Backbone as CSV, one residue per row, in Angstrom:
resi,resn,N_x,N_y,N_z,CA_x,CA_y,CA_z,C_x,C_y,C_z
1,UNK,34.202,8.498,-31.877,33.002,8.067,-32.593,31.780,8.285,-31.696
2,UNK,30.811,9.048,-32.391,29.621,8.822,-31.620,28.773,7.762,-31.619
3,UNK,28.174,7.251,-30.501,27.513,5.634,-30.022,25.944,6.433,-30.325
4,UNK,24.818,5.210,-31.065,23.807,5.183,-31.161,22.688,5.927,-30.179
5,UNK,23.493,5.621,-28.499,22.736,6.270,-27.625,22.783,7.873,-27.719
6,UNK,24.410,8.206,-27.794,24.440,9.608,-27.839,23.753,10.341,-28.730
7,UNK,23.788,9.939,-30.262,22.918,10.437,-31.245,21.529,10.983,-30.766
8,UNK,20.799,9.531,-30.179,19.282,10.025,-30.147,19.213,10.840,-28.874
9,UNK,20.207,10.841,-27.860,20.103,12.064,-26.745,20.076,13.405,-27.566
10,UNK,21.311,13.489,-28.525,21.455,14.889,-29.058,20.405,15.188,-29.358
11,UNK,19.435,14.079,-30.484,18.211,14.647,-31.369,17.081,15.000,-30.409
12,UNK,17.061,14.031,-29.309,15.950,14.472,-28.151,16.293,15.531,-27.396
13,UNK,17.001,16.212,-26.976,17.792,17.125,-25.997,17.999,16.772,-24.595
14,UNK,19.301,16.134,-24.649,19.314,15.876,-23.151,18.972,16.864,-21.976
15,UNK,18.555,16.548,-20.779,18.224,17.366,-19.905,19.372,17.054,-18.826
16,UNK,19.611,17.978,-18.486,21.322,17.860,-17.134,20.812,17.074,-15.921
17,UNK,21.834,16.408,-15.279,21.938,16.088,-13.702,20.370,14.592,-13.536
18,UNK,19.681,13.870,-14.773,18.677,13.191,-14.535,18.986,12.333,-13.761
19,UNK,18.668,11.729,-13.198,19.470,10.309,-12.000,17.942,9.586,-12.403
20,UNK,17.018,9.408,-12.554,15.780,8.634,-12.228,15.175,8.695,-12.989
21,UNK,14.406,7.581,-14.324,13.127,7.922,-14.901,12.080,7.014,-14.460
22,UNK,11.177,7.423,-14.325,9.740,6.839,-13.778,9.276,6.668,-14.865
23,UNK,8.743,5.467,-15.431,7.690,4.905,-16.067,5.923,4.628,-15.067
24,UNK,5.213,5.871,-15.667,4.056,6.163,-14.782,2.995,5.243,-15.746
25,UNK,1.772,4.839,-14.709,0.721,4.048,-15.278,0.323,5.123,-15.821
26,UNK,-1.035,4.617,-16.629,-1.301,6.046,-17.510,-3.169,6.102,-16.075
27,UNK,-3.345,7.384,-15.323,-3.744,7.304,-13.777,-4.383,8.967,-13.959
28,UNK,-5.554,8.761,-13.514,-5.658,10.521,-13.495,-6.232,10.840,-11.706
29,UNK,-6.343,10.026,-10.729,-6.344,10.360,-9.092,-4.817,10.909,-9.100
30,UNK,-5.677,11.881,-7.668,-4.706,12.901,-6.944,-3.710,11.759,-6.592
31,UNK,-2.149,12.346,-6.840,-1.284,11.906,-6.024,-0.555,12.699,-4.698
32,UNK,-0.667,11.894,-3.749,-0.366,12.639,-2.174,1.201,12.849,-2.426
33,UNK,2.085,14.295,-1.906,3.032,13.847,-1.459,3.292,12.478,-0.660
34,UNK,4.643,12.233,-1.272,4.988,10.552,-0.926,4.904,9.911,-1.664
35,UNK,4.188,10.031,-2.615,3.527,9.090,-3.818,4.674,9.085,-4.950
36,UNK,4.715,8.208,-5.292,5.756,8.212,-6.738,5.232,9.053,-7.294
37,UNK,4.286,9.543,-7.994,3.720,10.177,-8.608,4.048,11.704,-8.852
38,UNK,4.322,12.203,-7.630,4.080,13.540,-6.439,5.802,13.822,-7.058
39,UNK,5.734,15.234,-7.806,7.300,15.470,-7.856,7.998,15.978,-6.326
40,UNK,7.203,16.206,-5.344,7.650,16.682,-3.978,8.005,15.843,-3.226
41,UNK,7.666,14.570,-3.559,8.042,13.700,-2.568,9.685,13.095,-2.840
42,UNK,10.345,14.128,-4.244,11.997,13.227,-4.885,12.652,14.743,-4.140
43,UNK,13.895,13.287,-3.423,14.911,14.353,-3.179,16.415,14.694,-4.503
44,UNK,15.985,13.548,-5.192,16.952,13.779,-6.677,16.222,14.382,-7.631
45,UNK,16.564,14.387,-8.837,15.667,14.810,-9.884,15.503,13.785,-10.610
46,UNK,14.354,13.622,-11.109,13.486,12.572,-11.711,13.000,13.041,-13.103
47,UNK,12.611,12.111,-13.984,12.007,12.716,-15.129,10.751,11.159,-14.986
48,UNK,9.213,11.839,-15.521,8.223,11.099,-15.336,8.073,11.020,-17.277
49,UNK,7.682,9.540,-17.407,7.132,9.503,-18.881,5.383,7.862,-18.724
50,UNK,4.161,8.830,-18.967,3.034,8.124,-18.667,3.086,6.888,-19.790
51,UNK,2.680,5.692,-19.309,2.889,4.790,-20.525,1.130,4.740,-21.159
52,UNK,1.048,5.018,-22.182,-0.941,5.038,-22.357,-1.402,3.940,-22.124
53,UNK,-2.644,4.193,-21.685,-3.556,2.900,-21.838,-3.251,1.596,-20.763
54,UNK,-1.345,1.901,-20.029,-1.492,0.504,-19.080,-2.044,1.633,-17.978
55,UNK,-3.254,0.736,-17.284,-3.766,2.106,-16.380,-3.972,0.585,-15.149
56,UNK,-4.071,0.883,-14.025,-4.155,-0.242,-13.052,-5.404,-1.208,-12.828
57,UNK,-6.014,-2.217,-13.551,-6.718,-2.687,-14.042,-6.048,-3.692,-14.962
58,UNK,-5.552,-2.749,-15.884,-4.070,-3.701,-17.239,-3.106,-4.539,-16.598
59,UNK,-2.755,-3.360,-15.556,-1.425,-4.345,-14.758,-1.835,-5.127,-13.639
60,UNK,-2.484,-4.658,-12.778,-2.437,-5.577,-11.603,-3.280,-6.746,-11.726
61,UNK,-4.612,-6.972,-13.034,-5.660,-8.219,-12.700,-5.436,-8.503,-14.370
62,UNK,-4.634,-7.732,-15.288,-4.678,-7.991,-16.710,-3.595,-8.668,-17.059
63,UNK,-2.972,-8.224,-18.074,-1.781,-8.961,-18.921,-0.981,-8.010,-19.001
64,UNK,0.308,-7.432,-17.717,1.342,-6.694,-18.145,2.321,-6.848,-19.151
65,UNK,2.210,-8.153,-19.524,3.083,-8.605,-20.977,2.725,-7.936,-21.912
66,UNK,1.226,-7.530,-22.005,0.831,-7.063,-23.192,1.108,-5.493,-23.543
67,UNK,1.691,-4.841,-22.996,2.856,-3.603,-22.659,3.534,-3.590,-22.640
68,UNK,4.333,-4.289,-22.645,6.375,-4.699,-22.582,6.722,-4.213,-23.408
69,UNK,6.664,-3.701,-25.003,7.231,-2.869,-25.899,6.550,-1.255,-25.478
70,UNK,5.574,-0.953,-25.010,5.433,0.620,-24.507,6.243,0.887,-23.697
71,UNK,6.240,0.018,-22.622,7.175,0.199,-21.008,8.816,0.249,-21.808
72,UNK,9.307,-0.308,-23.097,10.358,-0.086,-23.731,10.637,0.685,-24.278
73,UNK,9.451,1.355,-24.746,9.948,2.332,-25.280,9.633,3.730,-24.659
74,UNK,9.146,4.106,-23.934,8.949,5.085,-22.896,10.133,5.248,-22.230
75,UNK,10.928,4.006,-21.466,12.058,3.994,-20.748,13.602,4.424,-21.778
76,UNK,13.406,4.228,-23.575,14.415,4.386,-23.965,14.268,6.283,-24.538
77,UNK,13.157,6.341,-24.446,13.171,7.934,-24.077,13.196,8.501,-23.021
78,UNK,13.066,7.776,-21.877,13.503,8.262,-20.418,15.258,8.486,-20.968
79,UNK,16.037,7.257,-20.751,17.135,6.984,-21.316,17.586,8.429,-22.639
80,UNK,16.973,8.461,-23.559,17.180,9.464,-24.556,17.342,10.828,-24.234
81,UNK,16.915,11.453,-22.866,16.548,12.501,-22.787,17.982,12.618,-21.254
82,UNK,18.808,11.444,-21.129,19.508,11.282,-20.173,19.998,10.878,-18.723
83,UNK,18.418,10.089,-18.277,18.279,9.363,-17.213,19.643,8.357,-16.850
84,UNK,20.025,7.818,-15.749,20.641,6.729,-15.264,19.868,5.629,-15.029
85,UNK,19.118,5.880,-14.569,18.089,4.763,-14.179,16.858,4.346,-14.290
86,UNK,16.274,3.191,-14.472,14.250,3.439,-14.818,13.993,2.581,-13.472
87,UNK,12.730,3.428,-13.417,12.315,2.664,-11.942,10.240,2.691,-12.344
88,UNK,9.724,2.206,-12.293,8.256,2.467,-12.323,7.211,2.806,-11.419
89,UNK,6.327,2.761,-11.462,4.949,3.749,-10.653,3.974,2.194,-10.219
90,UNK,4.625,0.953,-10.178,3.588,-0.060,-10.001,4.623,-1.312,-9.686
91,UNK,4.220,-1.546,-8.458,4.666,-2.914,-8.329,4.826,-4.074,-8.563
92,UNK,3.366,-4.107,-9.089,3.034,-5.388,-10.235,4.226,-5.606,-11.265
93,UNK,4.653,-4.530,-11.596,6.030,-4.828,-13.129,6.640,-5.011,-12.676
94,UNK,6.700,-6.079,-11.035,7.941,-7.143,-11.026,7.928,-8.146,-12.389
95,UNK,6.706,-8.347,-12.489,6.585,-9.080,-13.624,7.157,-9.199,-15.162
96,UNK,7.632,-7.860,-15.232,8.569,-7.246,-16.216,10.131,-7.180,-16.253
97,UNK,10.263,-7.415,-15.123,11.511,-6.767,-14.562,13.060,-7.088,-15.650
98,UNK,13.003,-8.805,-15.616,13.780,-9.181,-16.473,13.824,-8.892,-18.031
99,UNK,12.474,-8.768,-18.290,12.563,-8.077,-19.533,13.179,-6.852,-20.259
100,UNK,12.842,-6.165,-18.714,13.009,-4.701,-19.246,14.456,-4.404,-18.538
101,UNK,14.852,-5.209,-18.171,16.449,-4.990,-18.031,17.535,-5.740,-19.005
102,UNK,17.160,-6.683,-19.722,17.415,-7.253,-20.731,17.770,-6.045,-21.861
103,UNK,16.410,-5.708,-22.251,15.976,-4.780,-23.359,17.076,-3.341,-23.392
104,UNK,17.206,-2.825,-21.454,17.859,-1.020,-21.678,19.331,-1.256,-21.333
105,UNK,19.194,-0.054,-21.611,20.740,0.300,-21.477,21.099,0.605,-20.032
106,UNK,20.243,0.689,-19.055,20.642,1.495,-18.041,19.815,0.911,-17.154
107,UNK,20.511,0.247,-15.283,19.956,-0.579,-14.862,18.286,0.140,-14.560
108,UNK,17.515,-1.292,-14.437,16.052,-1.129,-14.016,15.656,-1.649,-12.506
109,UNK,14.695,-1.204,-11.962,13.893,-1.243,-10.498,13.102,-1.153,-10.468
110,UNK,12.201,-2.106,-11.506,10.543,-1.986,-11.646,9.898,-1.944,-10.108
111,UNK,10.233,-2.705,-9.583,9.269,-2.919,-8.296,9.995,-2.712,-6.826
112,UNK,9.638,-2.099,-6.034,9.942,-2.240,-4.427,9.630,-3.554,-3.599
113,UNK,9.342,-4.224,-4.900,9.829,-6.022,-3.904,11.016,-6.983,-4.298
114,UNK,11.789,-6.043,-5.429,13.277,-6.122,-5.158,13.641,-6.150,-3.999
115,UNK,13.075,-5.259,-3.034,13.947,-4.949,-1.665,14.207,-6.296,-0.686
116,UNK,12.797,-7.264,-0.857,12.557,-7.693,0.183,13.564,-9.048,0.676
117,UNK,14.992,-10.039,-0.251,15.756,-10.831,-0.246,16.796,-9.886,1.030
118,UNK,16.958,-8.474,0.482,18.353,-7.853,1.071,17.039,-7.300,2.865
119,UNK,16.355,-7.389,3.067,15.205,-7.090,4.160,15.720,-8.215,4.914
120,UNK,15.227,-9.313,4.547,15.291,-10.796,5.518,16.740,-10.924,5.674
121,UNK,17.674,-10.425,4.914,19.080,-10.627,5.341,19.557,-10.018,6.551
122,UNK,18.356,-8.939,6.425,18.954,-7.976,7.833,18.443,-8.318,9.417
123,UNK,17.025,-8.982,9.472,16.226,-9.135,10.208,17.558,-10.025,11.050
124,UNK,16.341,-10.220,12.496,17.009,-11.044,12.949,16.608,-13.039,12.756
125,UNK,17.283,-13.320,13.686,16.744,-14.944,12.729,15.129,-15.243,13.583
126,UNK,14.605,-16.301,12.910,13.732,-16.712,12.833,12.320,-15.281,12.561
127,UNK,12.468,-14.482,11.964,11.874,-13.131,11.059,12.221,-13.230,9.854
128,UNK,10.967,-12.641,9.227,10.702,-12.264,8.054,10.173,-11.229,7.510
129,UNK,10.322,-10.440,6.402,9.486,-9.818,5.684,8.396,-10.131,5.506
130,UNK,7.180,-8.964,6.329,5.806,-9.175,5.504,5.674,-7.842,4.213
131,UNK,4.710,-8.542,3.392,4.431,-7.765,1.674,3.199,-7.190,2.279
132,UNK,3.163,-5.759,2.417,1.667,-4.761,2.142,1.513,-4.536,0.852
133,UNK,0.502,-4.945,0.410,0.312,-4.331,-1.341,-1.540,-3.749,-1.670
134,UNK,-1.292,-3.405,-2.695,-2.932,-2.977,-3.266,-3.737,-4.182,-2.934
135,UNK,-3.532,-4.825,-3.763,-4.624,-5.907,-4.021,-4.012,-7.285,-3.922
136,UNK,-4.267,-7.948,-2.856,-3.400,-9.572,-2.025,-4.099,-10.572,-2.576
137,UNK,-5.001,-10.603,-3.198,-5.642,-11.344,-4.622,-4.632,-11.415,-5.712
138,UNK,-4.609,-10.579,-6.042,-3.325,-10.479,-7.121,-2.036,-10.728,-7.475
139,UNK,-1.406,-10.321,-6.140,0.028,-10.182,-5.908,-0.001,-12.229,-5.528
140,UNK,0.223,-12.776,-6.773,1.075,-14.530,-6.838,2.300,-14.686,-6.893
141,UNK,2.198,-15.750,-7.330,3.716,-16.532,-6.635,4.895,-16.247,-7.731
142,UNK,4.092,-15.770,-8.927,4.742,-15.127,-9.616,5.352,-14.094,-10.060
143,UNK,4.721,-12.980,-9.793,5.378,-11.663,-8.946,6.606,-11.887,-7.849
144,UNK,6.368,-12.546,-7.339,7.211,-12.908,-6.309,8.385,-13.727,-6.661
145,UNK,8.793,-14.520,-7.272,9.231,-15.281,-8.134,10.461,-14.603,-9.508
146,UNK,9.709,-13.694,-9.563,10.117,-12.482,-11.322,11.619,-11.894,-9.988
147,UNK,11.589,-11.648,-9.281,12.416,-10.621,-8.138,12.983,-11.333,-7.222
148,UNK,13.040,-12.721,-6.821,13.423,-13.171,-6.099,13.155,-13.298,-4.881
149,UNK,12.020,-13.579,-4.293,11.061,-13.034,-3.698,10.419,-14.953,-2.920
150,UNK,10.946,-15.194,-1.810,10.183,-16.324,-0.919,8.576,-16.502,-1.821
151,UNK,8.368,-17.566,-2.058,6.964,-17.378,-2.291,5.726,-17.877,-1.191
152,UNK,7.104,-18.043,-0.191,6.340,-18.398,1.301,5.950,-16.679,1.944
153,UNK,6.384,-15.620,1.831,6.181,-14.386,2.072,5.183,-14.253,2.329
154,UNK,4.774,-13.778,3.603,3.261,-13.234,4.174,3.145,-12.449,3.380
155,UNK,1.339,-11.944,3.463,1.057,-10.994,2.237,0.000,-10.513,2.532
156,UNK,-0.926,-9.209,3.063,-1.698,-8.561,3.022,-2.145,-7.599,2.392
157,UNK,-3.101,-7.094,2.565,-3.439,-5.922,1.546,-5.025,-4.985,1.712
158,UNK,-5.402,-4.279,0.898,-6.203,-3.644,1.041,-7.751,-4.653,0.500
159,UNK,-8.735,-4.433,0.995,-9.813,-4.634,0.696,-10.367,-4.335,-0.323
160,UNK,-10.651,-5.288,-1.607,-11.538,-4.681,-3.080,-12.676,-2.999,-2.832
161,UNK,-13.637,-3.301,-1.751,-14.315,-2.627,-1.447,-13.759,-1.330,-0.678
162,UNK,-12.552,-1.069,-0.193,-11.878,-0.303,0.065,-11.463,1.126,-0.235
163,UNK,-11.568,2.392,0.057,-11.503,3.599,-0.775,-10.363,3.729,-0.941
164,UNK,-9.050,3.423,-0.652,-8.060,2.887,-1.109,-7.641,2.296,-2.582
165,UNK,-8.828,1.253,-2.633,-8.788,0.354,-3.849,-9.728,1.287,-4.703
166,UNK,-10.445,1.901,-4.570,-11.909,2.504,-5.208,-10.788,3.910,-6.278
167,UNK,-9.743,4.316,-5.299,-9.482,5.589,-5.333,-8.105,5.118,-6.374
168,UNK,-7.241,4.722,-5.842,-6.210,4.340,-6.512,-6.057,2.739,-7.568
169,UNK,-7.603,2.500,-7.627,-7.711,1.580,-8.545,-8.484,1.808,-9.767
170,UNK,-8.331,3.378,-9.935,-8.983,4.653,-10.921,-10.834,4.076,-11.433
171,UNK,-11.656,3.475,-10.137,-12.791,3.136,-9.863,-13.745,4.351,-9.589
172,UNK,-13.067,5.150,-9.411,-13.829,6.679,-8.743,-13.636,6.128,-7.539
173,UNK,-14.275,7.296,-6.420,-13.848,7.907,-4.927,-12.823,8.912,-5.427
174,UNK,-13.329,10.014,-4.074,-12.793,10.987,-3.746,-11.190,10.739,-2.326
175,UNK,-10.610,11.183,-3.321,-9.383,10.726,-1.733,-9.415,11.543,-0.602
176,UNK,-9.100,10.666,0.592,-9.714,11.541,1.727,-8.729,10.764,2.652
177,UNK,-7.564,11.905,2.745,-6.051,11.217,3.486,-6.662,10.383,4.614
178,UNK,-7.255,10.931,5.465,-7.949,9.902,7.180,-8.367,9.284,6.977
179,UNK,-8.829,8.472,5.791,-9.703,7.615,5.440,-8.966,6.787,4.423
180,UNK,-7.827,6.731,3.777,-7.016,6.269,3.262,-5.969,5.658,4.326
181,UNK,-5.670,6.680,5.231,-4.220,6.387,6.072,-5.009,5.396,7.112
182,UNK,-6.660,4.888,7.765,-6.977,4.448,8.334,-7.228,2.719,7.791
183,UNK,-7.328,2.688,6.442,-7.051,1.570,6.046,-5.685,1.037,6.031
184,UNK,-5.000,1.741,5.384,-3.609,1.071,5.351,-3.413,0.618,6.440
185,UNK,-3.270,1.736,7.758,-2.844,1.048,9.210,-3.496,0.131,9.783
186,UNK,-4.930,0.022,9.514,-5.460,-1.572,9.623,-4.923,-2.401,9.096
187,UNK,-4.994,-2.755,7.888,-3.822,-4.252,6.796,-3.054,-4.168,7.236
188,UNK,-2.332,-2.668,7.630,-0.614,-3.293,8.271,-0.448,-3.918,9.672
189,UNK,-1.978,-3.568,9.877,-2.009,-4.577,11.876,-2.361,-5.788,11.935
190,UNK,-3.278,-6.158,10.253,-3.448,-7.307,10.092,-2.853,-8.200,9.728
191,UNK,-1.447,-7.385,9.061,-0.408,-8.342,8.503,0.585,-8.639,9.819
192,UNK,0.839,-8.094,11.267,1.570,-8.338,11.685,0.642,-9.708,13.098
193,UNK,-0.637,-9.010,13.134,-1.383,-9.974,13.966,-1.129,-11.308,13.291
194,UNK,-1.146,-11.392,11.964,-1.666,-12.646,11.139,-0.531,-13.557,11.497
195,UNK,1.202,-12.592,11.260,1.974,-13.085,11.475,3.236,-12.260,12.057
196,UNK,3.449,-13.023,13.571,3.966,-12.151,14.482,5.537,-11.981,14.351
197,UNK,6.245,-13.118,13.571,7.306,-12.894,12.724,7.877,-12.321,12.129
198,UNK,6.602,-11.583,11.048,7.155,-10.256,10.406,7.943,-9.309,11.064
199,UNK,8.964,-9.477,10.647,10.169,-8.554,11.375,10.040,-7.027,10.609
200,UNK,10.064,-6.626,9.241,9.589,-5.818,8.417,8.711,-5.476,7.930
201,UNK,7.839,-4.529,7.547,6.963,-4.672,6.522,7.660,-3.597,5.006
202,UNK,7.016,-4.281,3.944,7.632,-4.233,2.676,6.444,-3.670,2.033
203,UNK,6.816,-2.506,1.201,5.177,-2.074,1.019,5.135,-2.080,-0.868
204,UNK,4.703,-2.733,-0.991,4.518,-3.345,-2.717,4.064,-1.649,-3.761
205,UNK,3.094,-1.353,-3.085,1.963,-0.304,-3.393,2.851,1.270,-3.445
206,UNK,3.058,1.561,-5.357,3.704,2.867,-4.566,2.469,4.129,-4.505
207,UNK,1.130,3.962,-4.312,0.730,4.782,-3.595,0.346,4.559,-1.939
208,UNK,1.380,3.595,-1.178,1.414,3.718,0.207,2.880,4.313,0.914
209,UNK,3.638,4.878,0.328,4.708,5.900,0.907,4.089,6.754,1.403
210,UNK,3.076,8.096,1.466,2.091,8.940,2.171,2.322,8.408,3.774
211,UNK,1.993,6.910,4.037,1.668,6.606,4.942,2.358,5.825,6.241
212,UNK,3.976,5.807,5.403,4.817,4.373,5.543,5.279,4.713,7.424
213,UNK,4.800,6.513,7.773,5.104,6.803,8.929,4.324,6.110,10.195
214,UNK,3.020,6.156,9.598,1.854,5.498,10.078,1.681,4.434,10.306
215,UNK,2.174,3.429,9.573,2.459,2.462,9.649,3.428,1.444,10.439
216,UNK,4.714,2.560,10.603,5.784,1.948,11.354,5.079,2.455,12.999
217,UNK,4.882,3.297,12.818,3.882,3.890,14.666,3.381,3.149,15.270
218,UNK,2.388,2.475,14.063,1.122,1.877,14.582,1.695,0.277,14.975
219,UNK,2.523,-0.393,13.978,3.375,-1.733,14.385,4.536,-2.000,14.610
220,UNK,5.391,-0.996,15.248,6.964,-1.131,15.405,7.120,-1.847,14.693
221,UNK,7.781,-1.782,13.601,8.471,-2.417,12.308,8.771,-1.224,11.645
222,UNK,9.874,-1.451,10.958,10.679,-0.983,10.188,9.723,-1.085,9.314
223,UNK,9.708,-0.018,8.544,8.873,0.102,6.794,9.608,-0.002,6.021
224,UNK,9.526,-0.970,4.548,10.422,-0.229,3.309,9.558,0.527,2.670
225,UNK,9.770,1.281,1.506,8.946,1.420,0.124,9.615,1.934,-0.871
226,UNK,9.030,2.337,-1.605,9.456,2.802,-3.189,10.112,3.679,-3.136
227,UNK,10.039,4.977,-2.394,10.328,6.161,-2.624,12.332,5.697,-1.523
228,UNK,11.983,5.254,-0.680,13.428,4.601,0.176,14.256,4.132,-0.800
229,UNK,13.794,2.990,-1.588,14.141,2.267,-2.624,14.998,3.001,-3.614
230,UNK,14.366,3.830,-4.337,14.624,4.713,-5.402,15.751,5.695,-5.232
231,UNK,15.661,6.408,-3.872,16.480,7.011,-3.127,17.741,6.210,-3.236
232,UNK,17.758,5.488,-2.645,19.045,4.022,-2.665,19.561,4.111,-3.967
233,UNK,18.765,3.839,-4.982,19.291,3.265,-6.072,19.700,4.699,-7.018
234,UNK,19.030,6.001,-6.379,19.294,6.871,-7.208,21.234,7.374,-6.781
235,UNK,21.290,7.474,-5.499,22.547,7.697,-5.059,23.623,7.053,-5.592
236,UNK,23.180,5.667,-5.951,24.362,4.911,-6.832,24.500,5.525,-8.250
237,UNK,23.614,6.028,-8.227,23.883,6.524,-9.989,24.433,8.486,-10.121
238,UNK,24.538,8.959,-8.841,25.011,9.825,-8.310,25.548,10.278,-6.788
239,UNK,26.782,9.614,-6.713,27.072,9.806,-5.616,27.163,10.773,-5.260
240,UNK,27.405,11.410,-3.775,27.594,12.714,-2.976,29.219,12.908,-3.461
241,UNK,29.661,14.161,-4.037,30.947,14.015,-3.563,31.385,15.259,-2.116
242,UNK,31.879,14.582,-1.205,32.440,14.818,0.037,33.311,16.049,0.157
243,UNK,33.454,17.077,1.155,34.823,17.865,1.417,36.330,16.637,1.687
244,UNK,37.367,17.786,1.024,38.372,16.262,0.737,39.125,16.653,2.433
245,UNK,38.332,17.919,3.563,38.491,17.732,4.705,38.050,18.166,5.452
């Protein structure tokens, strides 16, 4: 018997070997290799589907609830077309997370602050995970909370006034990598000055992978991010198979 899912793959045309669908904000700034965004920065194959209208503004200071049936249905045509997995372009849809794993067929990884419970497990004791994100105004106790997530978690971030924020908060600015990569590595010196504990840093923001090298340089710490993340989670949904010698 054919199952409901298979049907609408046939009618959509599945595409071979998908391991990953990205649910993208709907964003028109350059994305850097590294960037979720950036098809150069996947070492699997990915399929991207833009959700309209949630553009970063909606999600990070608005009402991501008020998208939860687009982000559903974008992901069940990710899904339709033969994906394993949905993963998104914004950290903020921790806020979603349960929803939209409820809703699919196929596990979800809205956010790279999933990571940060299995982070502090690794550290050593008395360390913690610190959170780098866009906007540290934003990122509450509820985000944090949706993922399982300390809501004691240090938390830094970029500056409103920031070309960072200007650029990837689709405000206008021109992106200008030395001038992007010079902020980040400031917040990430400020998050470890602030707190010398931080055993990790956890980077919320998936347009800060570009930089996550820079970052670990500049504060010996281990980096996570999105693109690590995804990687992880894509391998489970396609393992390597091995010489049998």
């Amino acid at each position: 018997m054919t199952s409901g899912t298979d049907r609408s793959r046939a009618q959509a045309g599945t595409v071979g070997d998908l391991g990953i669908g990205i649910l993208m904000l709907d964003t028109h700034f350059r994305r850097l290799p590294g960037d979720i965004g950036n098809a150069r920065s996947w070492s699997t194959p990915v399929q991207f589907r833009v959700v309209r209208g949630a553009d970063p503004a909606a999600i990070v200071h608005g009402r991501p609830g008020d998208f939860l049936q687009p982000f559903i249905d974008a992901a069940l045509d990710l899904v339709s077309c033969g994906v394993r997995g949905i993963t998104t372009s914004c950290g903020f849809l921790a806020l979603l997370q349960k929803e939209l794993a409820a809703a699919l067929p196929v596990p979800v990884a809205t956010s790279s602050l999933l990571q940060a419970p299995l982070i502090e497990a690794m550290l050593p004791a008395g360390q913690q995970v610190g959170i780098l994100t866009f906007a540290p105004e934003a990122l509450s106790a509820r985000h944090l909370s949706a993922v399982g997530v300390r809501t004691d978690t240090p938390i830094e971030g970029l500056a409103p006034d920031s070309l960072f924020r200007r650029v990837y908060g689709a405000q206008g600015g021109v992106s200008d990598f030395a001038v992007l990569e010079q902020e980040v590595v400031a917040a990430a010196q400020a998050l470890v000055e602030k707190h010398p504990n931080a055993g990790a840093i956890l980077c919320e923001c998936t347009n800060l992978p570009p930089h996550s090298a820079a970052i670990a340089r500049a504060t010996g710490r281990p980096v996570f991010d999105i693109i690590g993340f995804v990687d992880w989670f894509a391998r489970s949904l396609m393992p390597p198979v091995y010489p049998k010698d």
